[in-house]
């Protein structure tokens, strides 16, 4: 397969992946409105861990090879951090809805750029700092802190974005010595352990129809992660990453069509600014590479 075909397939995979993740977010919003967030994420992680272990067993070296790492503390912290981020983001869905949660969360690439210096020792030039500043103007436009009393719930997706950005940076950090398969294994297993320890205390009976939705949530979660890995295998991350913003489009569409949410003018303007700034930082990163 030549390079253009690789890129074309990578773009298709990324767009389909964002749609799968948006469906996952819609299912999470529905279930978290009926049941405790911790329980919903815990069950999702059980399936995810089973999927990760199944994939690892089929690879050369099996589970032992997948689990082998010289940085177990960082790998475990990554897994715990992602599990916590998912809980925070699902809670944001129930508080603010899909549209506004994803609108604020869209700033995470800017947070990655801002934190890449102190976490990874990378140089961040003045152009990317300017883009980061512009992006956060977009966040402020969405949050509207000057209109009446500031809603604390608006900070929840911003916290999730910060946690996901740190998770992404730590993933790049461990990739210097560990394979993708190893990081994937630790993400699923440690996250499942953390969520079981926290979520088992919030167990409550679930009606039969909601188990169908839960099953779909588990399947979309595992499918989305597999497709994302496959996407990064066939194309460079910097080339396909801009298309990850389609998740915002798909999730917002679901919020409007399925949950009766609305897109306020300030949210649309803020998102446009954030996405533009995010695309610029991705372009600058690719230019420097």
mmCIF file of C-alpha atoms in Angstrom:
data_model
loop_
_atom_site.group_PDB
_atom_site.id
_atom_site.type_symbol
_atom_site.label_atom_id
_atom_site.label_comp_id
_atom_site.label_asym_id
_atom_site.label_seq_id
_atom_site.Cartn_x
_atom_site.Cartn_y
_atom_site.Cartn_z
ATOM 1 C CA UNK A 1 0.000 0.000 0.000
ATOM 2 C CA UNK A 2 1.534 3.331 -1.044
ATOM 3 C CA UNK A 3 1.716 6.479 1.060
ATOM 4 C CA UNK A 4 -1.399 8.254 -0.365
ATOM 5 C CA UNK A 5 -3.437 5.086 0.151
ATOM 6 C CA UNK A 6 -2.112 4.842 3.706
ATOM 7 C CA UNK A 7 -3.138 8.419 4.441
ATOM 8 C CA UNK A 8 -6.550 7.969 2.822
ATOM 9 C CA UNK A 9 -7.219 4.833 4.868
ATOM 10 C CA UNK A 10 -5.936 6.558 8.020
ATOM 11 C CA UNK A 11 -8.303 9.505 7.504
ATOM 12 C CA UNK A 12 -11.259 7.177 6.913
ATOM 13 C CA UNK A 13 -10.398 5.194 10.039
ATOM 14 C CA UNK A 14 -10.068 8.363 12.127
ATOM 15 C CA UNK A 15 -13.444 9.744 10.973
ATOM 16 C CA UNK A 16 -15.185 6.402 11.613
ATOM 17 C CA UNK A 17 -13.430 6.168 14.994
ATOM 18 C CA UNK A 18 -14.707 9.598 16.024
ATOM 19 C CA UNK A 19 -18.235 8.533 15.087
ATOM 20 C CA UNK A 20 -17.919 5.356 17.188
ATOM 21 C CA UNK A 21 -16.623 7.376 20.153
ATOM 22 C CA UNK A 22 -19.478 9.881 19.734
ATOM 23 C CA UNK A 23 -21.983 7.014 19.870
ATOM 24 C CA UNK A 24 -20.176 5.803 22.987
ATOM 25 C CA UNK A 25 -20.569 9.255 24.549
ATOM 26 C CA UNK A 26 -24.285 9.284 23.755
ATOM 27 C CA UNK A 27 -24.723 5.856 25.384
ATOM 28 C CA UNK A 28 -22.708 7.019 28.411
ATOM 29 C CA UNK A 29 -24.896 10.108 28.756
ATOM 30 C CA UNK A 30 -28.054 7.983 28.673
ATOM 31 C CA UNK A 31 -26.837 5.401 31.197
ATOM 32 C CA UNK A 32 -25.223 7.917 33.565
ATOM 33 C CA UNK A 33 -28.523 9.776 33.769
ATOM 34 C CA UNK A 34 -30.111 6.592 35.181
ATOM 35 C CA UNK A 35 -27.260 4.958 37.136
ATOM 36 C CA UNK A 36 -24.173 5.996 39.067
ATOM 37 C CA UNK A 37 -21.316 7.159 36.842
ATOM 38 C CA UNK A 38 -18.782 5.004 38.707
ATOM 39 C CA UNK A 39 -20.782 1.828 38.078
ATOM 40 C CA UNK A 40 -21.283 2.591 34.382
ATOM 41 C CA UNK A 41 -17.572 3.258 33.817
ATOM 42 C CA UNK A 42 -16.598 0.200 35.897
ATOM 43 C CA UNK A 43 -18.644 -2.205 33.732
ATOM 44 C CA UNK A 44 -17.283 -0.566 30.602
ATOM 45 C CA UNK A 45 -13.735 -1.100 31.880
ATOM 46 C CA UNK A 46 -14.380 -4.775 32.636
ATOM 47 C CA UNK A 47 -15.153 -5.359 28.981
ATOM 48 C CA UNK A 48 -12.250 -3.148 27.888
ATOM 49 C CA UNK A 49 -9.793 -5.081 30.087
ATOM 50 C CA UNK A 50 -11.059 -8.401 28.710
ATOM 51 C CA UNK A 51 -10.566 -7.046 25.186
ATOM 52 C CA UNK A 52 -7.037 -5.801 25.974
ATOM 53 C CA UNK A 53 -6.025 -9.139 27.527
ATOM 54 C CA UNK A 54 -7.471 -11.024 24.562
ATOM 55 C CA UNK A 55 -5.463 -8.897 22.119
ATOM 56 C CA UNK A 56 -2.281 -9.310 24.197
ATOM 57 C CA UNK A 57 -2.594 -13.100 24.330
ATOM 58 C CA UNK A 58 -2.654 -13.306 20.538
ATOM 59 C CA UNK A 59 0.513 -11.246 20.119
ATOM 60 C CA UNK A 60 4.002 -12.746 20.123
ATOM 61 C CA UNK A 61 5.120 -13.293 23.713
ATOM 62 C CA UNK A 62 1.586 -13.179 25.102
ATOM 63 C CA UNK A 63 0.630 -11.472 28.358
ATOM 64 C CA UNK A 64 4.124 -11.539 29.827
ATOM 65 C CA UNK A 65 5.576 -9.643 26.884
ATOM 66 C CA UNK A 66 2.705 -7.133 26.857
ATOM 67 C CA UNK A 67 3.074 -6.402 30.574
ATOM 68 C CA UNK A 68 6.866 -6.013 30.463
ATOM 69 C CA UNK A 69 7.888 -2.420 31.181
ATOM 70 C CA UNK A 70 10.719 -0.550 32.865
ATOM 71 C CA UNK A 71 8.361 2.222 33.988
ATOM 72 C CA UNK A 72 5.444 0.507 35.776
ATOM 73 C CA UNK A 73 4.632 3.478 38.018
ATOM 74 C CA UNK A 74 4.125 5.851 35.102
ATOM 75 C CA UNK A 75 2.184 3.224 33.143
ATOM 76 C CA UNK A 76 -0.117 2.535 36.108
ATOM 77 C CA UNK A 77 -0.635 6.255 36.715
ATOM 78 C CA UNK A 78 -1.608 6.663 33.035
ATOM 79 C CA UNK A 79 -4.246 3.963 33.426
ATOM 80 C CA UNK A 80 -5.646 5.483 36.634
ATOM 81 C CA UNK A 81 -5.655 8.963 35.078
ATOM 82 C CA UNK A 82 -7.602 7.885 31.994
ATOM 83 C CA UNK A 83 -10.187 6.051 34.126
ATOM 84 C CA UNK A 84 -10.640 9.175 36.273
ATOM 85 C CA UNK A 85 -10.897 11.367 33.170
ATOM 86 C CA UNK A 86 -13.652 9.182 31.723
ATOM 87 C CA UNK A 87 -15.612 9.446 34.975
ATOM 88 C CA UNK A 88 -15.259 13.234 34.994
ATOM 89 C CA UNK A 89 -16.277 13.552 31.338
ATOM 90 C CA UNK A 90 -19.321 11.279 31.706
ATOM 91 C CA UNK A 91 -20.354 13.350 34.724
ATOM 92 C CA UNK A 92 -20.013 16.444 32.499
ATOM 93 C CA UNK A 93 -22.411 14.869 29.982
ATOM 94 C CA UNK A 94 -25.084 14.610 32.681
ATOM 95 C CA UNK A 95 -24.457 18.148 33.945
ATOM 96 C CA UNK A 96 -24.003 20.089 30.700
ATOM 97 C CA UNK A 97 -24.980 17.721 27.873
ATOM 98 C CA UNK A 98 -22.936 16.501 24.916
ATOM 99 C CA UNK A 99 -22.783 19.800 23.026
ATOM 100 C CA UNK A 100 -21.253 22.045 25.680
ATOM 101 C CA UNK A 101 -19.111 19.302 27.245
ATOM 102 C CA UNK A 102 -17.438 18.536 23.921
ATOM 103 C CA UNK A 103 -17.202 22.222 23.081
ATOM 104 C CA UNK A 104 -15.020 22.837 26.140
ATOM 105 C CA UNK A 105 -13.187 19.482 25.843
ATOM 106 C CA UNK A 106 -12.081 20.441 22.319
ATOM 107 C CA UNK A 107 -9.317 22.553 23.888
ATOM 108 C CA UNK A 108 -7.303 19.480 24.971
ATOM 109 C CA UNK A 109 -4.851 19.650 21.987
ATOM 110 C CA UNK A 110 -3.994 23.176 23.129
ATOM 111 C CA UNK A 111 -3.367 21.881 26.647
ATOM 112 C CA UNK A 112 -1.114 19.177 25.204
ATOM 113 C CA UNK A 113 0.893 21.866 23.398
ATOM 114 C CA UNK A 114 1.088 24.042 26.535
ATOM 115 C CA UNK A 115 2.207 21.161 28.786
ATOM 116 C CA UNK A 116 4.607 19.507 26.328
ATOM 117 C CA UNK A 117 7.396 21.796 27.568
ATOM 118 C CA UNK A 118 7.294 21.049 31.313
ATOM 119 C CA UNK A 119 6.283 17.368 30.902
ATOM 120 C CA UNK A 120 8.347 16.268 27.888
ATOM 121 C CA UNK A 121 10.950 19.009 27.670
ATOM 122 C CA UNK A 122 9.799 20.011 24.180
ATOM 123 C CA UNK A 123 10.271 23.551 22.920
ATOM 124 C CA UNK A 124 7.059 25.532 22.452
ATOM 125 C CA UNK A 125 7.586 28.543 20.200
ATOM 126 C CA UNK A 126 5.804 31.873 20.348
ATOM 127 C CA UNK A 127 3.447 30.947 17.476
ATOM 128 C CA UNK A 128 2.070 27.944 19.346
ATOM 129 C CA UNK A 129 1.821 29.974 22.570
ATOM 130 C CA UNK A 130 -0.178 32.575 20.618
ATOM 131 C CA UNK A 131 -2.471 29.830 19.282
ATOM 132 C CA UNK A 132 -2.911 28.465 22.813
ATOM 133 C CA UNK A 133 -3.873 31.935 24.072
ATOM 134 C CA UNK A 134 -6.363 32.396 21.205
ATOM 135 C CA UNK A 135 -7.837 28.954 21.898
ATOM 136 C CA UNK A 136 -8.478 29.821 25.507
ATOM 137 C CA UNK A 137 -10.248 32.973 24.439
ATOM 138 C CA UNK A 138 -12.610 30.542 22.708
ATOM 139 C CA UNK A 139 -13.033 28.597 25.973
ATOM 140 C CA UNK A 140 -13.871 31.824 27.823
ATOM 141 C CA UNK A 141 -16.444 32.732 25.144
ATOM 142 C CA UNK A 142 -18.112 29.335 25.662
ATOM 143 C CA UNK A 143 -18.078 29.544 29.472
ATOM 144 C CA UNK A 144 -19.294 33.177 29.592
ATOM 145 C CA UNK A 145 -17.894 33.879 33.082
ATOM 146 C CA UNK A 146 -19.161 37.454 33.002
ATOM 147 C CA UNK A 147 -22.845 36.562 32.655
ATOM 148 C CA UNK A 148 -24.350 36.363 36.134
ATOM 149 C CA UNK A 149 -23.028 33.773 38.560
ATOM 150 C CA UNK A 150 -20.455 31.460 36.976
ATOM 151 C CA UNK A 151 -21.747 27.866 36.734
ATOM 152 C CA UNK A 152 -19.204 25.558 38.439
ATOM 153 C CA UNK A 153 -20.408 22.676 36.252
ATOM 154 C CA UNK A 154 -18.707 24.366 33.297
ATOM 155 C CA UNK A 155 -15.323 23.609 34.879
ATOM 156 C CA UNK A 156 -15.972 19.830 34.814
ATOM 157 C CA UNK A 157 -15.239 19.234 31.080
ATOM 158 C CA UNK A 158 -12.269 21.599 31.369
ATOM 159 C CA UNK A 159 -10.880 19.358 34.129
ATOM 160 C CA UNK A 160 -11.474 16.332 31.887
ATOM 161 C CA UNK A 161 -9.596 18.045 29.045
ATOM 162 C CA UNK A 162 -6.642 18.780 31.341
ATOM 163 C CA UNK A 163 -6.568 15.168 32.562
ATOM 164 C CA UNK A 164 -6.772 13.785 29.017
ATOM 165 C CA UNK A 165 -3.994 16.110 27.849
ATOM 166 C CA UNK A 166 -1.743 14.891 30.667
ATOM 167 C CA UNK A 167 -2.654 11.292 29.812
ATOM 168 C CA UNK A 168 -1.680 11.930 26.185
ATOM 169 C CA UNK A 169 1.652 13.460 27.178
ATOM 170 C CA UNK A 170 2.447 10.568 29.518
ATOM 171 C CA UNK A 171 1.588 8.171 26.684
ATOM 172 C CA UNK A 172 4.182 9.918 24.521
ATOM 173 C CA UNK A 173 6.631 9.796 27.429
ATOM 174 C CA UNK A 174 6.336 6.021 28.002
ATOM 175 C CA UNK A 175 6.461 5.407 24.225
ATOM 176 C CA UNK A 176 10.140 6.306 24.352
ATOM 177 C CA UNK A 177 10.829 2.901 25.942
ATOM 178 C CA UNK A 178 7.603 0.858 25.696
ATOM 179 C CA UNK A 179 5.659 -0.447 22.700
ATOM 180 C CA UNK A 180 2.101 0.569 21.854
ATOM 181 C CA UNK A 181 0.939 -2.934 22.825
ATOM 182 C CA UNK A 182 2.449 -2.541 26.301
ATOM 183 C CA UNK A 183 0.853 0.858 26.870
ATOM 184 C CA UNK A 184 -2.508 -0.449 25.625
ATOM 185 C CA UNK A 185 -2.294 -3.425 28.013
ATOM 186 C CA UNK A 186 -1.497 -1.252 31.030
ATOM 187 C CA UNK A 187 -4.225 1.253 30.115
ATOM 188 C CA UNK A 188 -6.939 -1.396 30.119
ATOM 189 C CA UNK A 189 -5.844 -3.505 33.088
ATOM 190 C CA UNK A 190 -4.899 -0.785 35.558
ATOM 191 C CA UNK A 191 -7.999 1.223 34.652
ATOM 192 C CA UNK A 192 -10.183 -1.820 35.311
ATOM 193 C CA UNK A 193 -8.512 -2.406 38.676
ATOM 194 C CA UNK A 194 -8.979 1.238 39.704
ATOM 195 C CA UNK A 195 -12.613 1.379 38.577
ATOM 196 C CA UNK A 196 -13.475 -1.911 40.291
ATOM 197 C CA UNK A 197 -12.008 -0.651 43.561
ATOM 198 C CA UNK A 198 -14.003 2.583 43.282
ATOM 199 C CA UNK A 199 -17.154 1.488 41.456
ATOM 200 C CA UNK A 200 -18.144 -1.727 43.213
ATOM 201 C CA UNK A 201 -19.483 0.346 46.122
ATOM 202 C CA UNK A 202 -22.012 2.009 43.813
ATOM 203 C CA UNK A 203 -23.522 -1.140 42.314
ATOM 204 C CA UNK A 204 -27.270 -0.970 41.686
ATOM 205 C CA UNK A 205 -29.671 -3.237 39.765
ATOM 206 C CA UNK A 206 -30.033 -2.468 36.073
ATOM 207 C CA UNK A 207 -33.180 -3.181 34.067
ATOM 208 C CA UNK A 208 -32.891 -5.622 31.152
ATOM 209 C CA UNK A 209 -33.242 -3.023 28.361
ATOM 210 C CA UNK A 210 -30.436 -0.931 29.854
ATOM 211 C CA UNK A 211 -28.156 -3.969 29.802
ATOM 212 C CA UNK A 212 -28.557 -3.841 26.015
ATOM 213 C CA UNK A 213 -27.377 -0.215 26.020
ATOM 214 C CA UNK A 214 -24.540 -1.177 28.364
ATOM 215 C CA UNK A 215 -23.503 -3.967 26.011
ATOM 216 C CA UNK A 216 -23.448 -1.487 23.130
ATOM 217 C CA UNK A 217 -21.363 0.899 25.254
ATOM 218 C CA UNK A 218 -18.796 -1.827 25.930
ATOM 219 C CA UNK A 219 -18.637 -2.864 22.283
ATOM 220 C CA UNK A 220 -18.264 0.702 20.989
ATOM 221 C CA UNK A 221 -15.529 1.385 23.549
ATOM 222 C CA UNK A 222 -13.428 -1.617 22.524
ATOM 223 C CA UNK A 223 -14.130 -1.079 18.810
ATOM 224 C CA UNK A 224 -13.190 2.590 18.982
ATOM 225 C CA UNK A 225 -9.856 1.894 20.683
ATOM 226 C CA UNK A 226 -9.023 -0.896 18.224
ATOM 227 C CA UNK A 227 -9.802 1.346 15.246
ATOM 228 C CA UNK A 228 -7.729 4.172 16.701
ATOM 229 C CA UNK A 229 -4.727 1.861 17.088
ATOM 230 C CA UNK A 230 -5.238 0.615 13.530
ATOM 231 C CA UNK A 231 -5.469 4.221 12.324
ATOM 232 C CA UNK A 232 -2.106 5.097 13.875
ATOM 233 C CA UNK A 233 -0.581 1.946 12.386
ATOM 234 C CA UNK A 234 -1.395 2.935 8.792
ATOM 235 C CA UNK A 235 -0.836 6.708 8.941
ATOM 236 C CA UNK A 236 1.173 9.297 10.876
ATOM 237 C CA UNK A 237 -0.632 10.641 13.927
ATOM 238 C CA UNK A 238 0.122 14.251 12.971
ATOM 239 C CA UNK A 239 -1.523 13.751 9.571
ATOM 240 C CA UNK A 240 -4.801 12.270 10.837
ATOM 241 C CA UNK A 241 -5.134 14.079 14.187
ATOM 242 C CA UNK A 242 -6.976 17.123 12.730
ATOM 243 C CA UNK A 243 -9.818 14.796 11.718
ATOM 244 C CA UNK A 244 -10.340 13.883 15.393
ATOM 245 C CA UNK A 245 -12.392 17.088 15.637
ATOM 246 C CA UNK A 246 -15.174 15.239 13.817
ATOM 247 C CA UNK A 247 -16.047 13.733 17.197
ATOM 248 C CA UNK A 248 -17.221 17.195 18.272
ATOM 249 C CA UNK A 249 -19.469 17.389 15.194
ATOM 250 C CA UNK A 250 -20.927 13.911 15.686
ATOM 251 C CA UNK A 251 -21.415 14.306 19.446
ATOM 252 C CA UNK A 252 -23.056 17.714 19.044
ATOM 253 C CA UNK A 253 -25.382 16.291 16.388
ATOM 254 C CA UNK A 254 -26.429 13.502 18.751
ATOM 255 C CA UNK A 255 -26.956 15.992 21.553
ATOM 256 C CA UNK A 256 -29.290 18.072 19.389
ATOM 257 C CA UNK A 257 -31.149 15.226 17.654
ATOM 258 C CA UNK A 258 -31.441 12.682 20.474
ATOM 259 C CA UNK A 259 -31.316 14.696 23.692
ATOM 260 C CA UNK A 260 -32.959 17.956 22.635
ATOM 261 C CA UNK A 261 -29.893 20.100 23.337
ATOM 262 C CA UNK A 262 -29.278 23.436 21.639
ATOM 263 C CA UNK A 263 -26.155 25.083 20.250
ATOM 264 C CA UNK A 264 -25.948 28.609 21.621
ATOM 265 C CA UNK A 265 -24.250 31.243 19.401
ATOM 266 C CA UNK A 266 -21.425 31.798 21.905
ATOM 267 C CA UNK A 267 -20.711 28.044 21.944
ATOM 268 C CA UNK A 268 -20.531 27.899 18.131
ATOM 269 C CA UNK A 269 -18.183 30.918 18.045
ATOM 270 C CA UNK A 270 -15.994 29.543 20.842
ATOM 271 C CA UNK A 271 -15.709 26.144 19.169
ATOM 272 C CA UNK A 272 -14.714 27.749 15.864
ATOM 273 C CA UNK A 273 -11.911 29.643 17.614
ATOM 274 C CA UNK A 274 -10.723 26.585 19.585
ATOM 275 C CA UNK A 275 -10.715 24.270 16.554
ATOM 276 C CA UNK A 276 -8.870 26.847 14.425
ATOM 277 C CA UNK A 277 -6.227 27.302 17.112
ATOM 278 C CA UNK A 278 -5.963 23.531 17.619
ATOM 279 C CA UNK A 279 -5.487 22.887 13.901
ATOM 280 C CA UNK A 280 -2.777 25.553 13.800
ATOM 281 C CA UNK A 281 -0.844 23.937 16.686
ATOM 282 C CA UNK A 282 -1.082 20.536 14.965
ATOM 283 C CA UNK A 283 0.185 22.092 11.731
ATOM 284 C CA UNK A 284 3.104 23.764 13.521
ATOM 285 C CA UNK A 285 4.012 20.487 15.242
ATOM 286 C CA UNK A 286 4.043 18.683 11.912
ATOM 287 C CA UNK A 287 6.153 21.446 10.308
ATOM 288 C CA UNK A 288 8.737 21.179 13.077
ATOM 289 C CA UNK A 289 8.920 17.398 12.695
#
